[in-house]
Amino acid sequence: MPTALITGATSGLGAAFARRLAADGFSLVLVSRDEQRLSESADQLKLRYGVAAEVLAADLATEEGLARVESRVAGGVDLLVNNAGFGHPGRFLEVPVEDEVRMLKVHCEAVLRLTLAALPGMRERDRGAIVNVASVAAFFPRGTYSASKAWVVNFSESAASDVGNPRIKIMALCPGFVRTEFHERASMDVSGIPGFLWLKADDVVRETMRDLALGKRVSVPDLRYKAIVAIGRLVPRGLQARVSSSIGR
């Protein structure tokens, strides 16, 4: 039975990935900071899908937590989903530097180290897949969040090219607004976001798995966001920044 490790697995996209992969017959390794919530999620998945679900409580913003997950990934996984992440409610100059560095630790360093930990085993087995969750924000200039997600996209494409093995897939996932706890946790006001721009987590995961099977290196789920990204590439960067700043992340 293949094994999937998912970071940020107890809510939002992480929980949706866990449900989908359990339904597909994967054994799961669920990673999150909240041990109680992890255990509850694992019990529910075991009961509903009859799969093994291991829990690993760890904070990827700390060296100890990241090293623990890194060690587990190096022990062998068939699918790695680097999903853990968070946002800040304020603009760049309003956020304490230690909070910005913590974001870079989770969004960039953790993705880098866990990807590198997974690849030796995947290359030895000649198969495997890695999904690095970025964001549509990666294509628009908007503070450290979008900058970190742009790094995830570039890194994923570069890693896939360097590995050069179609049986080892590395893909950046770039969703738009998804109905999850993400914005509430970051104390972000999303009341001004039009209803038609919101996506369901399960729909995003379904499109992600399809794009992964097709060998895509960047996945932008939903035609609405594909159009937004395509149009954004035609708009001067200065205008992009002004628009992005006015409407938020």
PDB file of C-alpha atoms in Angstrom:
ATOM      1  CA  MET A   1       0.000   0.000   0.000  1.00  0.00           C
ATOM      2  CA  PRO A   2       1.506   3.391  -0.951  1.00  0.00           C
ATOM      3  CA  THR A   3       2.146   6.005   1.721  1.00  0.00           C
ATOM      4  CA  ALA A   4       1.320   9.725   1.551  1.00  0.00           C
ATOM      5  CA  LEU A   5       2.610  12.344   3.985  1.00  0.00           C
ATOM      6  CA  ILE A   6       0.593  15.565   4.222  1.00  0.00           C
ATOM      7  CA  THR A   7       1.644  18.658   6.154  1.00  0.00           C
ATOM      8  CA  GLY A   8      -1.061  20.933   7.487  1.00  0.00           C
ATOM      9  CA  ALA A   9      -3.333  17.905   7.341  1.00  0.00           C
ATOM     10  CA  THR A  10      -6.092  18.715   9.813  1.00  0.00           C
ATOM     11  CA  SER A  11      -8.023  21.395   7.941  1.00  0.00           C
ATOM     12  CA  GLY A  12      -8.687  22.959   4.565  1.00  0.00           C
ATOM     13  CA  LEU A  13      -6.786  21.600   1.603  1.00  0.00           C
ATOM     14  CA  GLY A  14      -4.706  19.325   3.811  1.00  0.00           C
ATOM     15  CA  ALA A  15      -7.806  17.592   5.168  1.00  0.00           C
ATOM     16  CA  ALA A  16      -9.234  17.367   1.638  1.00  0.00           C
ATOM     17  CA  PHE A  17      -6.021  15.716   0.427  1.00  0.00           C
ATOM     18  CA  ALA A  18      -6.215  13.269   3.345  1.00  0.00           C
ATOM     19  CA  ARG A  19      -9.784  12.278   2.449  1.00  0.00           C
ATOM     20  CA  ARG A  20      -9.008  11.865  -1.233  1.00  0.00           C
ATOM     21  CA  LEU A  21      -5.823   9.876  -0.706  1.00  0.00           C
ATOM     22  CA  ALA A  22      -7.436   7.657   1.920  1.00  0.00           C
ATOM     23  CA  ALA A  23     -10.240   6.933  -0.549  1.00  0.00           C
ATOM     24  CA  ASP A  24      -7.557   6.049  -3.118  1.00  0.00           C
ATOM     25  CA  GLY A  25      -6.051   3.506  -0.723  1.00  0.00           C
ATOM     26  CA  PHE A  26      -3.005   5.385   0.579  1.00  0.00           C
ATOM     27  CA  SER A  27      -1.663   4.869   4.072  1.00  0.00           C
ATOM     28  CA  LEU A  28      -1.387   8.320   5.601  1.00  0.00           C
ATOM     29  CA  VAL A  29       1.117  10.247   7.672  1.00  0.00           C
ATOM     30  CA  LEU A  30      -0.647  13.353   8.959  1.00  0.00           C
ATOM     31  CA  VAL A  31       1.454  16.314  10.099  1.00  0.00           C
ATOM     32  CA  SER A  32       0.201  19.327  12.037  1.00  0.00           C
ATOM     33  CA  ARG A  33       0.980  21.314  15.177  1.00  0.00           C
ATOM     34  CA  ASP A  34      -2.248  20.275  16.961  1.00  0.00           C
ATOM     35  CA  GLU A  35      -1.754  16.730  18.278  1.00  0.00           C
ATOM     36  CA  GLN A  36      -5.314  16.334  19.557  1.00  0.00           C
ATOM     37  CA  ARG A  37      -6.831  17.422  16.290  1.00  0.00           C
ATOM     38  CA  LEU A  38      -4.416  15.161  14.417  1.00  0.00           C
ATOM     39  CA  SER A  39      -5.527  12.153  16.446  1.00  0.00           C
ATOM     40  CA  GLU A  40      -9.194  12.957  15.874  1.00  0.00           C
ATOM     41  CA  SER A  41      -8.629  13.313  12.136  1.00  0.00           C
ATOM     42  CA  ALA A  42      -6.685  10.048  11.986  1.00  0.00           C
ATOM     43  CA  ASP A  43      -9.408   8.158  13.864  1.00  0.00           C
ATOM     44  CA  GLN A  44     -12.083   9.465  11.496  1.00  0.00           C
ATOM     45  CA  LEU A  45     -10.073   8.502   8.408  1.00  0.00           C
ATOM     46  CA  LYS A  46      -9.347   5.019   9.757  1.00  0.00           C
ATOM     47  CA  LEU A  47     -13.019   4.467  10.538  1.00  0.00           C
ATOM     48  CA  ARG A  48     -14.333   5.797   7.228  1.00  0.00           C
ATOM     49  CA  TYR A  49     -11.744   4.439   4.796  1.00  0.00           C
ATOM     50  CA  GLY A  50     -10.099   1.557   6.642  1.00  0.00           C
ATOM     51  CA  VAL A  51      -6.581   2.865   6.052  1.00  0.00           C
ATOM     52  CA  ALA A  52      -3.592   3.250   8.343  1.00  0.00           C
ATOM     53  CA  ALA A  53      -3.149   6.818   9.565  1.00  0.00           C
ATOM     54  CA  GLU A  54       0.006   7.797  11.450  1.00  0.00           C
ATOM     55  CA  VAL A  55       0.147  11.128  13.261  1.00  0.00           C
ATOM     56  CA  LEU A  56       3.188  13.359  13.612  1.00  0.00           C
ATOM     57  CA  ALA A  57       2.735  16.516  15.668  1.00  0.00           C
ATOM     58  CA  ALA A  58       5.354  19.066  14.612  1.00  0.00           C
ATOM     59  CA  ASP A  59       5.743  22.795  14.083  1.00  0.00           C
ATOM     60  CA  LEU A  60       7.577  23.285  10.781  1.00  0.00           C
ATOM     61  CA  ALA A  61       8.601  26.784  11.854  1.00  0.00           C
ATOM     62  CA  THR A  62      10.953  25.250  14.429  1.00  0.00           C
ATOM     63  CA  GLU A  63      14.165  23.374  13.722  1.00  0.00           C
ATOM     64  CA  GLU A  64      13.118  20.496  15.976  1.00  0.00           C
ATOM     65  CA  GLY A  65       9.728  20.078  14.307  1.00  0.00           C
ATOM     66  CA  LEU A  66      11.079  20.356  10.785  1.00  0.00           C
ATOM     67  CA  ALA A  67      13.871  17.876  11.496  1.00  0.00           C
ATOM     68  CA  ARG A  68      11.373  15.331  12.844  1.00  0.00           C
ATOM     69  CA  VAL A  69       9.230  15.499   9.724  1.00  0.00           C
ATOM     70  CA  GLU A  70      12.329  15.521   7.514  1.00  0.00           C
ATOM     71  CA  SER A  71      13.460  12.267   9.148  1.00  0.00           C
ATOM     72  CA  ARG A  72      10.061  10.630   8.611  1.00  0.00           C
ATOM     73  CA  VAL A  73       9.978  11.660   4.950  1.00  0.00           C
ATOM     74  CA  ALA A  74      13.469  10.268   4.436  1.00  0.00           C
ATOM     75  CA  GLY A  75      12.182   6.983   5.831  1.00  0.00           C
ATOM     76  CA  GLY A  76      10.117   6.579   2.674  1.00  0.00           C
ATOM     77  CA  VAL A  77       6.917   8.059   1.251  1.00  0.00           C
ATOM     78  CA  ASP A  78       5.331   7.607  -2.163  1.00  0.00           C
ATOM     79  CA  LEU A  79       3.516  10.954  -2.202  1.00  0.00           C
ATOM     80  CA  LEU A  80       4.517  14.106  -0.322  1.00  0.00           C
ATOM     81  CA  VAL A  81       2.066  16.994  -0.041  1.00  0.00           C
ATOM     82  CA  ASN A  82       3.761  20.142   1.270  1.00  0.00           C
ATOM     83  CA  ASN A  83       0.592  21.966   2.237  1.00  0.00           C
ATOM     84  CA  ALA A  84       1.357  23.703   5.551  1.00  0.00           C
ATOM     85  CA  GLY A  85       1.187  27.474   5.365  1.00  0.00           C
ATOM     86  CA  PHE A  86      -0.349  30.644   6.721  1.00  0.00           C
ATOM     87  CA  GLY A  87      -0.870  34.322   5.946  1.00  0.00           C
ATOM     88  CA  HIS A  88      -0.503  37.685   7.673  1.00  0.00           C
ATOM     89  CA  PRO A  89      -3.325  40.246   7.883  1.00  0.00           C
ATOM     90  CA  GLY A  90      -1.069  43.281   7.556  1.00  0.00           C
ATOM     91  CA  ARG A  91       1.008  44.751   4.770  1.00  0.00           C
ATOM     92  CA  PHE A  92       4.706  43.949   4.574  1.00  0.00           C
ATOM     93  CA  LEU A  93       5.890  46.946   6.611  1.00  0.00           C
ATOM     94  CA  GLU A  94       3.272  46.272   9.310  1.00  0.00           C
ATOM     95  CA  VAL A  95       4.351  42.677  10.058  1.00  0.00           C
ATOM     96  CA  PRO A  96       7.074  41.947  12.666  1.00  0.00           C
ATOM     97  CA  VAL A  97      10.199  40.584  11.031  1.00  0.00           C
ATOM     98  CA  GLU A  98      10.146  37.441  13.189  1.00  0.00           C
ATOM     99  CA  ASP A  99       6.685  36.613  11.778  1.00  0.00           C
ATOM    100  CA  GLU A 100       7.939  37.120   8.225  1.00  0.00           C
ATOM    101  CA  VAL A 101      10.921  34.844   8.869  1.00  0.00           C
ATOM    102  CA  ARG A 102       8.600  32.219  10.354  1.00  0.00           C
ATOM    103  CA  MET A 103       6.553  32.313   7.149  1.00  0.00           C
ATOM    104  CA  LEU A 104       9.662  31.814   5.020  1.00  0.00           C
ATOM    105  CA  LYS A 105      10.677  28.891   7.242  1.00  0.00           C
ATOM    106  CA  VAL A 106       7.348  27.115   6.619  1.00  0.00           C
ATOM    107  CA  HIS A 107       6.704  28.122   3.003  1.00  0.00           C
ATOM    108  CA  CYS A 108      10.253  27.832   1.664  1.00  0.00           C
ATOM    109  CA  GLU A 109      12.733  26.040   3.920  1.00  0.00           C
ATOM    110  CA  ALA A 110      10.302  23.256   4.871  1.00  0.00           C
ATOM    111  CA  VAL A 111       9.323  22.710   1.232  1.00  0.00           C
ATOM    112  CA  LEU A 112      12.976  22.608   0.199  1.00  0.00           C
ATOM    113  CA  ARG A 113      14.121  20.233   2.929  1.00  0.00           C
ATOM    114  CA  LEU A 114      11.160  17.848   2.769  1.00  0.00           C
ATOM    115  CA  THR A 115      11.391  17.655  -1.023  1.00  0.00           C
ATOM    116  CA  LEU A 116      15.095  16.856  -0.798  1.00  0.00           C
ATOM    117  CA  ALA A 117      14.408  14.281   1.921  1.00  0.00           C
ATOM    118  CA  ALA A 118      11.799  12.518  -0.236  1.00  0.00           C
ATOM    119  CA  LEU A 119      13.711  12.374  -3.508  1.00  0.00           C
ATOM    120  CA  PRO A 120      16.471   9.827  -2.741  1.00  0.00           C
ATOM    121  CA  GLY A 121      13.917   7.121  -1.899  1.00  0.00           C
ATOM    122  CA  MET A 122      11.760   8.018  -4.875  1.00  0.00           C
ATOM    123  CA  ARG A 123      14.746   7.857  -7.213  1.00  0.00           C
ATOM    124  CA  GLU A 124      15.752   4.496  -5.769  1.00  0.00           C
ATOM    125  CA  ARG A 125      12.213   3.126  -6.303  1.00  0.00           C
ATOM    126  CA  ASP A 126      11.936   4.927  -9.660  1.00  0.00           C
ATOM    127  CA  ARG A 127       8.546   6.397  -8.778  1.00  0.00           C
ATOM    128  CA  GLY A 128       6.907   8.961  -6.538  1.00  0.00           C
ATOM    129  CA  ALA A 129       5.225  12.343  -6.492  1.00  0.00           C
ATOM    130  CA  ILE A 130       5.500  15.647  -4.651  1.00  0.00           C
ATOM    131  CA  VAL A 131       2.836  18.357  -4.551  1.00  0.00           C
ATOM    132  CA  ASN A 132       4.029  21.719  -3.246  1.00  0.00           C
ATOM    133  CA  VAL A 133       1.079  23.950  -2.429  1.00  0.00           C
ATOM    134  CA  ALA A 134       1.671  27.501  -3.670  1.00  0.00           C
ATOM    135  CA  SER A 135      -1.070  29.978  -4.633  1.00  0.00           C
ATOM    136  CA  VAL A 136      -2.400  32.100  -7.470  1.00  0.00           C
ATOM    137  CA  ALA A 137      -0.813  34.899  -5.424  1.00  0.00           C
ATOM    138  CA  ALA A 138       2.534  33.581  -6.713  1.00  0.00           C
ATOM    139  CA  PHE A 139       1.825  35.301 -10.036  1.00  0.00           C
ATOM    140  CA  PHE A 140       1.102  38.721  -8.507  1.00  0.00           C
ATOM    141  CA  PRO A 141       3.350  40.955  -6.354  1.00  0.00           C
ATOM    142  CA  ARG A 142       1.869  41.209  -2.863  1.00  0.00           C
ATOM    143  CA  GLY A 143       4.252  41.068   0.071  1.00  0.00           C
ATOM    144  CA  THR A 144       6.127  38.139   1.557  1.00  0.00           C
ATOM    145  CA  TYR A 145       3.249  35.701   1.100  1.00  0.00           C
ATOM    146  CA  SER A 146       3.151  36.007  -2.681  1.00  0.00           C
ATOM    147  CA  ALA A 147       6.957  36.152  -2.841  1.00  0.00           C
ATOM    148  CA  SER A 148       7.258  32.911  -0.887  1.00  0.00           C
ATOM    149  CA  LYS A 149       4.677  31.211  -3.091  1.00  0.00           C
ATOM    150  CA  ALA A 150       6.464  32.430  -6.233  1.00  0.00           C
ATOM    151  CA  TRP A 151       9.558  30.706  -4.840  1.00  0.00           C
ATOM    152  CA  VAL A 152       7.556  27.477  -4.405  1.00  0.00           C
ATOM    153  CA  VAL A 153       6.458  27.570  -8.058  1.00  0.00           C
ATOM    154  CA  ASN A 154       9.954  28.276  -9.373  1.00  0.00           C
ATOM    155  CA  PHE A 155      11.548  25.688  -7.085  1.00  0.00           C
ATOM    156  CA  SER A 156       9.038  22.982  -8.046  1.00  0.00           C
ATOM    157  CA  GLU A 157       9.535  23.536 -11.757  1.00  0.00           C
ATOM    158  CA  SER A 158      13.311  23.601 -11.321  1.00  0.00           C
ATOM    159  CA  ALA A 159      13.334  20.442  -9.199  1.00  0.00           C
ATOM    160  CA  ALA A 160      11.140  18.579 -11.695  1.00  0.00           C
ATOM    161  CA  SER A 161      13.485  19.581 -14.499  1.00  0.00           C
ATOM    162  CA  ASP A 162      16.589  18.561 -12.545  1.00  0.00           C
ATOM    163  CA  VAL A 163      15.148  15.162 -11.591  1.00  0.00           C
ATOM    164  CA  GLY A 164      14.242  14.601 -15.240  1.00  0.00           C
ATOM    165  CA  ASN A 165      12.263  11.414 -14.588  1.00  0.00           C
ATOM    166  CA  PRO A 166       8.624  11.320 -15.743  1.00  0.00           C
ATOM    167  CA  ARG A 167       7.918   8.631 -13.133  1.00  0.00           C
ATOM    168  CA  ILE A 168       8.842  11.085 -10.364  1.00  0.00           C
ATOM    169  CA  LYS A 169       6.409  13.977 -10.536  1.00  0.00           C
ATOM    170  CA  ILE A 170       6.958  17.330  -8.823  1.00  0.00           C
ATOM    171  CA  MET A 171       4.171  19.864  -9.161  1.00  0.00           C
ATOM    172  CA  ALA A 172       3.306  23.274  -7.728  1.00  0.00           C
ATOM    173  CA  LEU A 173      -0.378  23.696  -6.900  1.00  0.00           C
ATOM    174  CA  CYS A 174      -1.672  27.262  -7.264  1.00  0.00           C
ATOM    175  CA  PRO A 175      -5.249  27.565  -6.009  1.00  0.00           C
ATOM    176  CA  GLY A 176      -7.213  30.771  -5.665  1.00  0.00           C
ATOM    177  CA  PHE A 177      -9.564  31.554  -2.783  1.00  0.00           C
ATOM    178  CA  VAL A 178     -10.627  28.294  -1.102  1.00  0.00           C
ATOM    179  CA  ARG A 179     -13.247  27.875   1.620  1.00  0.00           C
ATOM    180  CA  THR A 180     -10.971  26.879   4.506  1.00  0.00           C
ATOM    181  CA  GLU A 181      -9.843  28.194   7.921  1.00  0.00           C
ATOM    182  CA  PHE A 182      -6.839  29.908   6.307  1.00  0.00           C
ATOM    183  CA  HIS A 183      -8.197  33.462   6.212  1.00  0.00           C
ATOM    184  CA  GLU A 184      -9.902  33.237   9.601  1.00  0.00           C
ATOM    185  CA  ARG A 185      -6.664  32.098  11.247  1.00  0.00           C
ATOM    186  CA  ALA A 186      -4.835  35.018   9.674  1.00  0.00           C
ATOM    187  CA  SER A 187      -7.561  37.458  10.802  1.00  0.00           C
ATOM    188  CA  MET A 188      -8.098  38.525   7.200  1.00  0.00           C
ATOM    189  CA  ASP A 189     -11.265  40.334   6.147  1.00  0.00           C
ATOM    190  CA  VAL A 190     -12.506  38.522   3.037  1.00  0.00           C
ATOM    191  CA  SER A 191     -15.996  40.021   2.998  1.00  0.00           C
ATOM    192  CA  GLY A 192     -15.163  41.910  -0.190  1.00  0.00           C
ATOM    193  CA  ILE A 193     -14.221  38.789  -2.182  1.00  0.00           C
ATOM    194  CA  PRO A 194     -16.994  37.971  -4.705  1.00  0.00           C
ATOM    195  CA  GLY A 195     -18.748  34.678  -4.100  1.00  0.00           C
ATOM    196  CA  PHE A 196     -17.961  33.342  -7.579  1.00  0.00           C
ATOM    197  CA  LEU A 197     -14.218  33.398  -6.795  1.00  0.00           C
ATOM    198  CA  TRP A 198     -14.459  30.910  -3.931  1.00  0.00           C
ATOM    199  CA  LEU A 199     -13.524  27.273  -4.593  1.00  0.00           C
ATOM    200  CA  LYS A 200     -14.310  24.115  -2.633  1.00  0.00           C
ATOM    201  CA  ALA A 201     -11.314  22.259  -1.202  1.00  0.00           C
ATOM    202  CA  ASP A 202     -12.451  18.870  -2.496  1.00  0.00           C
ATOM    203  CA  ASP A 203     -12.827  20.273  -6.032  1.00  0.00           C
ATOM    204  CA  VAL A 204      -9.312  21.739  -5.881  1.00  0.00           C
ATOM    205  CA  VAL A 205      -7.856  18.405  -4.779  1.00  0.00           C
ATOM    206  CA  ARG A 206      -9.703  16.539  -7.522  1.00  0.00           C
ATOM    207  CA  GLU A 207      -8.227  18.811 -10.200  1.00  0.00           C
ATOM    208  CA  THR A 208      -4.823  18.619  -8.534  1.00  0.00           C
ATOM    209  CA  MET A 209      -4.710  14.831  -8.706  1.00  0.00           C
ATOM    210  CA  ARG A 210      -5.793  14.929 -12.342  1.00  0.00           C
ATOM    211  CA  ASP A 211      -3.065  17.424 -13.252  1.00  0.00           C
ATOM    212  CA  LEU A 212      -0.497  15.405 -11.304  1.00  0.00           C
ATOM    213  CA  ALA A 213      -1.435  12.271 -13.249  1.00  0.00           C
ATOM    214  CA  LEU A 214      -1.047  14.255 -16.476  1.00  0.00           C
ATOM    215  CA  GLY A 215       2.489  15.217 -15.506  1.00  0.00           C
ATOM    216  CA  LYS A 216       1.895  18.956 -15.192  1.00  0.00           C
ATOM    217  CA  ARG A 217       4.508  20.928 -13.266  1.00  0.00           C
ATOM    218  CA  VAL A 218       2.151  23.781 -12.329  1.00  0.00           C
ATOM    219  CA  SER A 219      -1.544  23.305 -11.595  1.00  0.00           C
ATOM    220  CA  VAL A 220      -3.998  26.222 -11.457  1.00  0.00           C
ATOM    221  CA  PRO A 221      -7.370  24.659 -10.627  1.00  0.00           C
ATOM    222  CA  ASP A 222     -10.528  26.061 -12.157  1.00  0.00           C
ATOM    223  CA  LEU A 223     -11.017  27.943 -15.419  1.00  0.00           C
ATOM    224  CA  ARG A 224     -11.719  31.209 -13.594  1.00  0.00           C
ATOM    225  CA  TYR A 225      -8.267  31.282 -12.073  1.00  0.00           C
ATOM    226  CA  LYS A 226      -6.573  30.036 -15.212  1.00  0.00           C
ATOM    227  CA  ALA A 227      -8.066  33.094 -16.924  1.00  0.00           C
ATOM    228  CA  ILE A 228      -6.999  35.427 -14.106  1.00  0.00           C
ATOM    229  CA  VAL A 229      -3.398  34.178 -14.282  1.00  0.00           C
ATOM    230  CA  ALA A 230      -3.347  34.400 -18.080  1.00  0.00           C
ATOM    231  CA  ILE A 231      -4.680  37.969 -18.076  1.00  0.00           C
ATOM    232  CA  GLY A 232      -2.328  38.920 -15.242  1.00  0.00           C
ATOM    233  CA  ARG A 233       0.660  37.982 -17.370  1.00  0.00           C
ATOM    234  CA  LEU A 234      -0.397  40.619 -19.898  1.00  0.00           C
ATOM    235  CA  VAL A 235      -0.659  43.385 -17.300  1.00  0.00           C
ATOM    236  CA  PRO A 236       2.426  45.496 -16.425  1.00  0.00           C
ATOM    237  CA  ARG A 237       3.930  44.521 -13.068  1.00  0.00           C
ATOM    238  CA  GLY A 238       3.479  47.987 -11.621  1.00  0.00           C
ATOM    239  CA  LEU A 239      -0.255  47.921 -12.336  1.00  0.00           C
ATOM    240  CA  GLN A 240      -0.443  44.366 -10.981  1.00  0.00           C
ATOM    241  CA  ALA A 241       1.083  45.536  -7.709  1.00  0.00           C
ATOM    242  CA  ARG A 242      -1.327  48.460  -7.342  1.00  0.00           C
ATOM    243  CA  VAL A 243      -4.389  46.307  -8.032  1.00  0.00           C
ATOM    244  CA  SER A 244      -3.171  43.488  -5.789  1.00  0.00           C
ATOM    245  CA  SER A 245      -2.480  45.931  -2.975  1.00  0.00           C
ATOM    246  CA  SER A 246      -5.956  47.442  -3.232  1.00  0.00           C
ATOM    247  CA  ILE A 247      -7.886  44.143  -3.213  1.00  0.00           C
ATOM    248  CA  GLY A 248      -5.595  42.187  -0.856  1.00  0.00           C
ATOM    249  CA  ARG A 249      -4.244  38.657  -1.063  1.00  0.00           C
TER     250      ARG A 249
END
